[in-house]
Amino acid sequence: MSTTYRVNPGGSVRGTVRVPGDKSISHRAIMLGSIAEGTTRITGFLEGEDALATMNIFRALGVRIEGPDAGRVAVHGVGLHGLQAPSRELDCGNSGTSMRLLAGLLAGQRFTSVLTGDASLQKRPMRRVAEPLARMGARIETAPEGRPPLTVYGTTRLRGIEYAMPVASAQVKSALLLAGLYASGRTCVTEPAPTRDHTERMLRAFGYPVTSTGSTVCVESGGKLSACDIEVPGDISSAAFFLVAASIAPGSDLTLLHVGVNPSRTGVLEILRRMGADITLMNERLVGGEPVADIRVRHAPLKGVEVPPELVPLAIDEFPVLFVAAASAAGETLVTGAEELRVKESDRIAVMAEGLRRLGVEAQPMPDGMRIRGGPYGGGVVDSHGDHRVAMAFAVAALRASQAIEILDCAPVATSFPGFVQLAREAGLDIEERRD
Ligand code: S3P
């Protein structure tokens, strides 16, 4: 079965929408809830395939988990040392977050596990976690060139290390911190640029001490996690499609409710504002240690910008739709320092450049980014290459296209944004989904 979107051109987005729960926080709530003592009650959990893959893996590791039921989940934690050997391979599906964080967590168990995933995940680099974990004393086997599947031979003899990450990756940082819960001494990770800090925040919410000094974060083993209630905010990475939709479509005025605005995730707001977007944060509040706000966004004429490379990790998942904003802006946009986009669910530089060019946009891919000249563009058939965020980005592009856009291979949208088509239609997109 393949899923195709057809989006008719033009229109605007208006009203009030609530996007599904944050993917990064949903994964971590299951992971930390599982190794905590007591029952963790989660609300707003993302019922997307990626977070569900993590949930099923922890069930296979012997954790009793109730739900999800309308975003409610109860995780009956087994404590740091209560996970059990799985009787089968652990399938991470499309989810790099599941595989990389679990590599760290499983490295310190008393049993062996095999982590596998779908065709897209099988192509993604895992040496970035396997190598530093090996320095901690872990034994992890990968397929050739550091690809999945991963065989993690658990050991009780992990040692803390000080690690300076060569890439700004929250997944690598989190994998090492999770392994650090089981390692002797202190585990410290230094990041070359700030990355999302949900793991650190949530460890603290579970009562586990984490120290942060400048760009270095450390944990020490010997503590315990105590169950807590977690309210997952809306995912700013999902909200981003609507932020761009409202910004580029004349007549738009949209409010997004209860969106996570953790400063390590708000690069998209900063980049759009630099482009001239009209974005207002309202009702800013802290929910379970995470900043949350309602976001109002109104149409505004956008202009091309040079995106400062230090903003890239803070908006890393939003570039597919930011490229669409750039195509709809006056003048040129330049993104550099974004080579990580090449190893996401697809090669997002190549795949977005291919699709934009199909629509007639002047898009020039570069090894570490893209140069895009904004202006009027047409419609046509674009291939998402099975990348959820590429599919949704091209759906948004239709608001400014002169002809309909047909987007191929859209089923993976369910990994991060179940109900996207329905919500997009409610907001004002003229979108249809076809399965054949
Ligand atoms: C994530 C971190 C980011 C992001 C991914 C989710 C996380 O990856 O792209 O979608 O939950 O830690 P990197 O840390 O590898 O850049």
Short mmCIF file of C-alpha atoms and ligand atoms in Angstrom, two decimals:
data_model
loop_
_atom_site.label_atom_id
_atom_site.label_comp_id
_atom_site.label_asym_id
_atom_site.label_seq_id
_atom_site.Cartn_x
_atom_site.Cartn_y
_atom_site.Cartn_z
CA MET A 1 0.00 0.00 0.00
CA SER A 2 1.21 3.48 -0.78
CA THR A 3 -0.18 6.76 0.47
CA THR A 4 -0.35 9.84 -1.76
CA TYR A 5 -1.38 13.37 -0.81
CA ARG A 6 -2.98 15.67 -3.34
CA VAL A 7 -3.11 19.28 -2.23
CA ASN A 8 -4.95 21.89 -4.26
CA PRO A 9 -3.24 25.25 -4.60
CA GLY A 10 -3.99 28.41 -2.65
CA GLY A 11 -6.10 29.08 0.44
CA SER A 12 -5.20 30.23 3.93
CA VAL A 13 -5.06 28.72 7.42
CA ARG A 14 -7.23 30.09 10.21
CA GLY A 15 -8.60 29.21 13.62
CA THR A 16 -7.12 27.29 16.53
CA VAL A 17 -5.35 23.94 16.39
CA ARG A 18 -3.58 21.67 18.84
CA VAL A 19 -0.80 19.55 17.37
CA PRO A 20 0.06 16.09 18.81
CA GLY A 21 2.50 15.56 21.66
CA ASP A 22 6.24 16.10 21.45
CA LYS A 23 8.04 13.10 19.99
CA SER A 24 11.34 13.58 21.85
CA ILE A 25 9.58 13.99 25.20
CA SER A 26 7.24 11.04 24.56
CA HIS A 27 10.18 8.69 23.93
CA ARG A 28 11.96 9.85 27.05
CA ALA A 29 8.84 9.59 29.23
CA ILE A 30 8.54 5.88 28.35
CA MET A 31 12.26 5.24 28.82
CA LEU A 32 12.70 7.05 32.13
CA GLY A 33 9.29 5.90 33.42
CA SER A 34 10.35 2.30 32.75
CA ILE A 35 13.57 2.54 34.79
CA ALA A 36 11.97 4.59 37.56
CA GLU A 37 10.52 3.26 40.80
CA GLY A 38 6.74 3.56 40.91
CA THR A 39 4.09 4.40 38.34
CA THR A 40 4.61 7.27 35.93
CA ARG A 41 1.42 8.73 34.47
CA ILE A 42 1.82 10.46 31.13
CA THR A 43 -0.73 12.70 29.42
CA GLY A 44 -0.47 14.15 25.92
CA PHE A 45 1.66 11.19 24.79
CA LEU A 46 2.33 11.14 21.04
CA GLU A 47 0.51 8.13 19.60
CA GLY A 48 2.77 8.11 16.55
CA GLU A 49 4.62 5.05 15.28
CA ASP A 50 8.04 6.15 16.58
CA ALA A 51 6.98 6.63 20.20
CA LEU A 52 4.82 3.49 20.00
CA ALA A 53 7.92 1.56 18.85
CA THR A 54 9.69 2.69 22.03
CA MET A 55 6.67 1.67 24.09
CA ASN A 56 6.57 -1.81 22.55
CA ILE A 57 10.29 -2.26 23.14
CA PHE A 58 9.92 -1.56 26.85
CA ARG A 59 7.04 -4.03 27.00
CA ALA A 60 9.42 -6.58 25.43
CA LEU A 61 11.90 -5.67 28.19
CA GLY A 62 9.34 -6.69 30.80
CA VAL A 63 7.75 -3.35 31.69
CA ARG A 64 3.98 -3.23 32.19
CA ILE A 65 2.62 -0.24 30.30
CA GLU A 66 -1.07 0.67 30.09
CA GLY A 67 -2.40 2.68 27.17
CA PRO A 68 -2.14 4.72 25.14
CA ASP A 69 -5.69 5.87 25.62
CA ALA A 70 -6.33 9.36 24.22
CA GLY A 71 -2.73 10.29 25.05
CA ARG A 72 -2.81 8.77 28.54
CA VAL A 73 -0.19 6.17 29.44
CA ALA A 74 0.73 4.53 32.75
CA VAL A 75 4.25 3.10 32.98
CA HIS A 76 4.82 0.72 35.89
CA GLY A 77 8.52 1.32 36.41
CA VAL A 78 10.80 -1.59 37.26
CA GLY A 79 13.70 0.46 38.63
CA LEU A 80 17.17 0.91 37.16
CA HIS A 81 17.97 -2.80 37.43
CA GLY A 82 14.59 -4.38 36.71
CA LEU A 83 14.58 -4.67 32.91
CA GLN A 84 14.46 -8.24 31.59
CA ALA A 85 16.17 -9.89 28.64
CA PRO A 86 13.95 -9.62 25.54
CA SER A 87 12.98 -12.84 23.75
CA ARG A 88 13.14 -11.22 20.31
CA GLU A 89 14.80 -8.44 18.34
CA LEU A 90 13.78 -4.95 19.38
CA ASP A 91 12.22 -3.17 16.40
CA CYS A 92 12.74 0.61 16.39
CA GLY A 93 10.81 1.03 13.13
CA ASN A 94 11.72 4.40 11.57
CA SER A 95 12.98 5.89 14.81
CA GLY A 96 16.61 6.97 15.19
CA THR A 97 15.83 8.34 18.66
CA SER A 98 14.68 4.93 19.88
CA MET A 99 17.76 3.17 18.51
CA ARG A 100 20.40 5.63 19.67
CA LEU A 101 19.02 6.26 23.16
CA LEU A 102 18.39 2.56 23.68
CA ALA A 103 21.94 1.69 22.63
CA GLY A 104 23.08 3.70 25.66
CA LEU A 105 20.47 2.41 28.06
CA LEU A 106 20.93 -1.24 27.08
CA ALA A 107 24.74 -1.09 27.20
CA GLY A 108 24.58 -1.25 31.01
CA GLN A 109 22.12 -4.17 31.35
CA ARG A 110 22.92 -7.75 32.32
CA PHE A 111 21.65 -9.14 29.02
CA THR A 112 22.16 -8.90 25.28
CA SER A 113 19.72 -7.13 22.96
CA VAL A 114 19.46 -6.65 19.22
CA LEU A 115 18.13 -3.32 17.93
CA THR A 116 16.77 -3.25 14.41
CA GLY A 117 14.59 -0.99 12.24
CA ASP A 118 13.05 -0.26 8.86
CA ALA A 119 14.83 0.33 5.54
CA SER A 120 15.39 4.05 6.26
CA LEU A 121 16.78 3.42 9.76
CA GLN A 122 19.05 0.64 8.42
CA LYS A 123 20.90 3.31 6.44
CA ARG A 124 21.54 5.68 9.34
CA PRO A 125 24.88 6.10 11.11
CA MET A 126 25.20 4.42 14.52
CA ARG A 127 28.96 4.64 15.02
CA ARG A 128 28.37 8.04 16.61
CA VAL A 129 26.88 6.20 19.62
CA ALA A 130 28.68 2.85 19.34
CA GLU A 131 32.13 4.45 19.42
CA PRO A 132 31.82 6.58 22.60
CA LEU A 133 29.88 3.79 24.32
CA ALA A 134 32.77 1.43 23.50
CA ARG A 135 35.07 3.89 25.28
CA MET A 136 32.84 3.40 28.34
CA GLY A 137 33.48 -0.34 28.09
CA ALA A 138 30.35 -1.29 26.13
CA ARG A 139 30.40 -4.01 23.50
CA ILE A 140 28.22 -3.12 20.55
CA GLU A 141 28.34 -4.76 17.16
CA THR A 142 27.03 -2.98 14.11
CA ALA A 143 26.51 -4.03 10.51
CA PRO A 144 29.20 -2.82 8.04
CA GLU A 145 29.92 0.93 8.09
CA GLY A 146 28.39 1.34 11.53
CA ARG A 147 24.82 0.74 10.34
CA PRO A 148 22.00 -1.09 12.16
CA PRO A 149 21.18 -3.66 13.34
CA LEU A 150 23.03 -3.21 16.61
CA THR A 151 23.83 -6.08 18.93
CA VAL A 152 24.31 -4.65 22.40
CA TYR A 153 26.13 -7.05 24.72
CA GLY A 154 25.16 -5.62 28.09
CA THR A 155 27.78 -5.37 30.81
CA THR A 156 27.85 -4.35 34.45
CA ARG A 157 31.32 -2.89 34.00
CA LEU A 158 30.70 0.40 32.21
CA ARG A 159 33.02 3.26 33.20
CA GLY A 160 32.21 6.96 33.11
CA ILE A 161 34.09 9.04 30.54
CA GLU A 162 34.46 12.65 29.52
CA TYR A 163 33.35 12.94 25.94
CA ALA A 164 33.51 15.91 23.60
CA MET A 165 30.96 15.25 20.87
CA PRO A 166 32.18 15.87 17.33
CA VAL A 167 28.58 16.48 16.13
CA ALA A 168 25.93 18.49 17.95
CA SER A 169 23.56 15.60 18.65
CA ALA A 170 21.01 15.32 21.44
CA GLN A 171 20.66 11.65 20.64
CA VAL A 172 24.35 10.95 21.23
CA LYS A 173 24.38 13.09 24.39
CA SER A 174 21.30 11.27 25.70
CA ALA A 175 22.69 7.81 24.90
CA LEU A 176 25.81 8.56 26.94
CA LEU A 177 23.87 10.05 29.86
CA LEU A 178 21.63 6.97 29.97
CA ALA A 179 24.68 4.68 29.90
CA GLY A 180 26.16 6.95 32.59
CA LEU A 181 23.35 5.94 34.98
CA TYR A 182 25.00 2.48 34.98
CA ALA A 183 28.69 3.43 34.73
CA SER A 184 31.22 3.70 37.53
CA GLY A 185 32.16 7.29 38.32
CA ARG A 186 31.05 10.31 36.38
CA THR A 187 29.97 10.54 32.75
CA CYS A 188 30.32 13.99 31.19
CA VAL A 189 29.35 15.07 27.68
CA THR A 190 30.41 18.35 26.10
CA GLU A 191 28.48 19.59 23.09
CA PRO A 192 29.94 21.73 20.30
CA ALA A 193 26.66 23.70 20.11
CA PRO A 194 23.50 23.58 22.25
CA THR A 195 21.12 20.70 21.46
CA ARG A 196 17.74 19.78 22.92
CA ASP A 197 17.99 19.15 26.65
CA HIS A 198 14.85 17.09 27.32
CA THR A 199 16.83 14.18 28.78
CA GLU A 200 18.53 16.39 31.35
CA ARG A 201 15.27 18.12 32.28
CA MET A 202 13.36 14.88 32.60
CA LEU A 203 16.07 13.13 34.63
CA ARG A 204 15.81 16.02 37.09
CA ALA A 205 12.01 15.76 37.08
CA PHE A 206 12.47 12.10 38.11
CA GLY A 207 14.69 13.28 40.97
CA TYR A 208 17.98 12.19 39.37
CA PRO A 209 20.85 14.67 39.83
CA VAL A 210 22.35 16.10 36.63
CA THR A 211 24.96 18.85 36.66
CA SER A 212 25.37 21.30 33.79
CA THR A 213 28.29 23.70 33.50
CA GLY A 214 28.52 25.68 30.29
CA SER A 215 28.29 23.21 27.43
CA THR A 216 29.07 20.16 29.62
CA VAL A 217 26.50 17.96 31.30
CA CYS A 218 27.35 15.18 33.77
CA VAL A 219 25.64 12.33 35.60
CA GLU A 220 26.93 9.91 38.19
CA SER A 221 25.65 6.41 38.86
CA GLY A 222 24.25 5.37 42.21
CA GLY A 223 21.06 7.43 42.16
CA LYS A 224 17.52 6.36 41.47
CA LEU A 225 14.59 7.68 39.48
CA SER A 226 11.28 8.24 41.24
CA ALA A 227 8.11 8.03 39.17
CA CYS A 228 6.35 11.30 38.38
CA ASP A 229 3.52 12.68 36.29
CA ILE A 230 4.46 13.97 32.85
CA GLU A 231 2.35 16.26 30.71
CA VAL A 232 3.76 16.17 27.19
CA PRO A 233 3.40 19.52 25.38
CA GLY A 234 2.57 19.80 21.67
CA ASP A 235 5.54 19.18 19.39
CA ILE A 236 7.04 22.41 18.03
CA SER A 237 8.42 20.33 15.16
CA SER A 238 4.82 19.49 14.17
CA ALA A 239 3.65 23.05 14.90
CA ALA A 240 6.34 24.24 12.46
CA PHE A 241 4.28 23.12 9.44
CA PHE A 242 1.46 25.39 10.55
CA LEU A 243 3.81 28.24 11.49
CA VAL A 244 5.11 28.26 7.94
CA ALA A 245 1.65 27.64 6.43
CA ALA A 246 0.19 30.71 8.15
CA SER A 247 3.25 32.84 7.41
CA ILE A 248 3.22 32.20 3.66
CA ALA A 249 -0.54 32.10 2.93
CA PRO A 250 -2.21 35.53 2.61
CA GLY A 251 -5.20 35.96 4.90
CA SER A 252 -3.95 33.46 7.50
CA ASP A 253 -4.35 33.90 11.26
CA LEU A 254 -3.80 30.73 13.27
CA THR A 255 -3.33 29.97 16.95
CA LEU A 256 -1.47 26.83 18.03
CA LEU A 257 -2.33 25.74 21.56
CA HIS A 258 0.01 24.30 24.19
CA VAL A 259 3.22 24.06 22.16
CA GLY A 260 6.56 23.19 23.79
CA VAL A 261 8.89 26.19 23.49
CA ASN A 262 12.00 24.83 25.17
CA PRO A 263 14.77 27.25 24.05
CA SER A 264 16.75 24.31 22.65
CA ARG A 265 13.90 23.76 20.16
CA THR A 266 12.81 27.27 19.15
CA GLY A 267 15.28 27.88 16.32
CA VAL A 268 12.32 27.74 13.93
CA LEU A 269 10.70 30.74 15.64
CA GLU A 270 13.94 32.70 15.50
CA ILE A 271 14.58 31.89 11.82
CA LEU A 272 11.01 32.69 10.78
CA ARG A 273 11.10 35.97 12.71
CA ARG A 274 14.34 36.91 10.98
CA MET A 275 12.48 36.28 7.71
CA GLY A 276 9.78 38.73 8.82
CA ALA A 277 7.16 36.33 10.23
CA ASP A 278 4.49 37.67 12.58
CA ILE A 279 4.61 35.29 15.54
CA THR A 280 3.37 36.02 19.07
CA LEU A 281 3.83 33.76 22.10
CA MET A 282 0.98 33.87 24.61
CA ASN A 283 0.32 32.31 28.01
CA GLU A 284 3.93 31.27 28.50
CA ARG A 285 4.15 28.78 31.36
CA LEU A 286 6.24 25.91 32.72
CA VAL A 287 4.69 22.43 32.55
CA GLY A 288 6.66 19.67 34.25
CA GLY A 289 9.94 21.53 33.78
CA GLU A 290 9.30 22.32 30.08
CA PRO A 291 8.32 25.80 28.81
CA VAL A 292 4.99 25.84 26.96
CA ALA A 293 3.07 28.59 25.14
CA ASP A 294 0.19 29.24 22.77
CA ILE A 295 1.50 30.62 19.51
CA ARG A 296 -0.38 33.03 17.24
CA VAL A 297 0.92 33.39 13.71
CA ARG A 298 -0.41 35.70 11.02
CA HIS A 299 0.49 36.01 7.38
CA ALA A 300 3.42 38.35 6.71
CA PRO A 301 5.58 38.92 3.66
CA LEU A 302 8.76 36.87 4.19
CA LYS A 303 12.23 37.79 2.98
CA GLY A 304 15.23 35.56 2.36
CA VAL A 305 17.92 35.39 5.08
CA GLU A 306 21.28 33.84 5.80
CA VAL A 307 20.60 31.34 8.58
CA PRO A 308 23.35 31.56 11.22
CA PRO A 309 24.90 28.07 11.55
CA GLU A 310 24.55 28.16 15.35
CA LEU A 311 20.77 28.14 14.92
CA VAL A 312 20.87 24.92 12.88
CA PRO A 313 20.83 22.39 15.78
CA LEU A 314 17.99 24.37 17.40
CA ALA A 315 15.81 23.89 14.30
CA ILE A 316 17.31 20.67 12.95
CA ASP A 317 14.00 18.91 12.20
CA GLU A 318 12.32 22.01 10.76
CA PHE A 319 14.47 22.55 7.66
CA PRO A 320 12.19 20.76 5.19
CA VAL A 321 9.43 23.25 5.93
CA LEU A 322 11.85 26.16 6.39
CA PHE A 323 13.05 25.48 2.83
CA VAL A 324 9.42 25.91 1.76
CA ALA A 325 9.30 29.23 3.66
CA ALA A 326 12.46 30.24 1.78
CA ALA A 327 10.89 29.29 -1.58
CA SER A 328 7.93 31.53 -0.69
CA ALA A 329 10.07 34.48 0.47
CA ALA A 330 11.39 37.43 -1.50
CA GLY A 331 15.10 37.07 -2.26
CA GLU A 332 17.67 34.47 -1.41
CA THR A 333 17.99 32.21 1.64
CA LEU A 334 21.24 30.50 2.50
CA VAL A 335 21.53 27.59 4.93
CA THR A 336 25.02 26.31 5.82
CA GLY A 337 26.47 24.13 8.57
CA ALA A 338 23.57 21.71 8.17
CA GLU A 339 25.32 18.56 6.89
CA GLU A 340 23.40 16.57 9.54
CA LEU A 341 20.34 16.96 7.30
CA ARG A 342 21.92 14.39 5.01
CA VAL A 343 21.57 11.60 7.60
CA LYS A 344 18.00 12.14 8.80
CA GLU A 345 15.01 9.97 7.80
CA SER A 346 16.13 10.83 4.24
CA ASP A 347 18.92 12.95 2.81
CA ARG A 348 16.86 16.08 3.40
CA ILE A 349 19.15 18.33 1.36
CA ALA A 350 18.96 16.15 -1.76
CA VAL A 351 15.30 15.21 -1.38
CA MET A 352 14.06 18.77 -0.69
CA ALA A 353 16.17 20.21 -3.52
CA GLU A 354 14.77 17.60 -5.92
CA GLY A 355 11.16 18.33 -4.90
CA LEU A 356 11.53 22.12 -4.92
CA ARG A 357 13.12 22.02 -8.37
CA ARG A 358 10.19 19.90 -9.58
CA LEU A 359 7.94 22.81 -8.59
CA GLY A 360 10.17 25.23 -10.47
CA VAL A 361 11.97 26.70 -7.45
CA GLU A 362 15.61 27.71 -7.88
CA ALA A 363 17.16 25.48 -5.20
CA GLN A 364 20.87 24.75 -5.16
CA PRO A 365 21.92 21.91 -2.83
CA MET A 366 25.34 22.20 -1.19
CA PRO A 367 27.22 19.60 0.87
CA ASP A 368 26.17 21.31 4.11
CA GLY A 369 23.01 23.18 3.20
CA MET A 370 21.07 24.87 0.45
CA ARG A 371 20.70 28.14 -1.42
CA ILE A 372 17.12 28.95 -2.38
CA ARG A 373 15.78 31.85 -4.44
CA GLY A 374 12.18 32.59 -3.48
CA GLY A 375 9.46 33.46 -5.96
CA PRO A 376 6.31 32.12 -7.59
CA TYR A 377 6.28 28.35 -8.15
CA GLY A 378 4.10 25.75 -9.78
CA GLY A 379 2.76 22.32 -8.90
CA GLY A 380 3.52 18.77 -9.95
CA VAL A 381 4.42 15.40 -8.50
CA VAL A 382 7.09 15.26 -5.77
CA ASP A 383 8.50 12.22 -4.01
CA SER A 384 8.86 12.43 -0.22
CA HIS A 385 11.19 9.39 -0.32
CA GLY A 386 9.29 8.09 2.68
CA ASP A 387 10.31 11.03 4.87
CA HIS A 388 7.44 12.27 7.05
CA ARG A 389 8.68 15.83 7.35
CA VAL A 390 9.36 16.16 3.62
CA ALA A 391 5.80 14.99 2.86
CA MET A 392 4.25 17.54 5.24
CA ALA A 393 6.54 20.34 4.02
CA PHE A 394 5.35 19.89 0.41
CA ALA A 395 1.72 19.82 1.56
CA VAL A 396 2.31 23.29 3.06
CA ALA A 397 4.00 24.46 -0.17
CA ALA A 398 0.70 24.03 -2.03
CA LEU A 399 -0.65 27.14 -0.27
CA ARG A 400 1.59 29.22 -2.53
CA ALA A 401 1.77 26.98 -5.61
CA SER A 402 -0.04 27.86 -8.84
CA GLN A 403 -1.08 24.24 -9.47
CA ALA A 404 -1.89 21.19 -7.31
CA ILE A 405 0.96 19.29 -5.68
CA GLU A 406 0.86 15.51 -5.51
CA ILE A 407 3.17 14.00 -2.88
CA LEU A 408 4.22 10.34 -3.07
CA ASP A 409 5.07 7.91 -0.25
CA CYS A 410 3.36 9.74 2.63
CA ALA A 411 2.53 6.82 4.96
CA PRO A 412 5.49 7.64 7.29
CA VAL A 413 3.72 10.87 8.34
CA ALA A 414 2.14 8.58 10.95
CA THR A 415 5.55 8.20 12.63
CA SER A 416 5.39 11.73 14.06
CA PHE A 417 2.06 13.33 13.19
CA PRO A 418 -0.97 11.03 13.31
CA GLY A 419 -4.02 12.95 12.09
CA PHE A 420 -2.02 15.44 10.03
CA VAL A 421 -4.37 15.39 7.04
CA GLN A 422 -7.45 15.96 9.20
CA LEU A 423 -5.86 18.81 11.17
CA ALA A 424 -4.44 20.44 8.04
CA ARG A 425 -7.89 20.29 6.44
CA GLU A 426 -9.51 21.81 9.53
CA ALA A 427 -6.98 24.65 9.41
CA GLY A 428 -7.74 25.32 5.73
CA LEU A 429 -5.51 23.20 3.47
CA ASP A 430 -7.35 21.60 0.56
CA ILE A 431 -5.68 18.19 1.05
CA GLU A 432 -6.79 14.69 0.17
CA GLU A 433 -5.17 11.39 1.03
CA ARG A 434 -5.27 8.41 -1.34
CA ARG A 435 -4.21 4.88 -0.42
CA ASP A 436 -3.57 2.35 -3.16
C1 S3P B 1 16.16 14.01 18.68
C2 S3P B 1 17.32 14.67 18.33
C3 S3P B 1 17.61 15.14 16.96
C4 S3P B 1 16.36 15.16 16.09
C5 S3P B 1 15.52 13.94 16.25
C6 S3P B 1 15.09 13.76 17.70
C7 S3P B 1 15.98 13.58 20.07
O1 S3P B 1 18.56 14.27 16.38
O2 S3P B 1 16.72 15.32 14.73
O3 S3P B 1 14.35 14.03 15.44
O4 S3P B 1 14.83 13.26 20.46
O5 S3P B 1 16.98 13.56 20.81
P1 S3P B 1 20.15 14.50 16.60
O6 S3P B 1 20.36 14.67 18.02
O7 S3P B 1 20.81 13.27 16.06
O8 S3P B 1 20.47 15.71 15.78
#
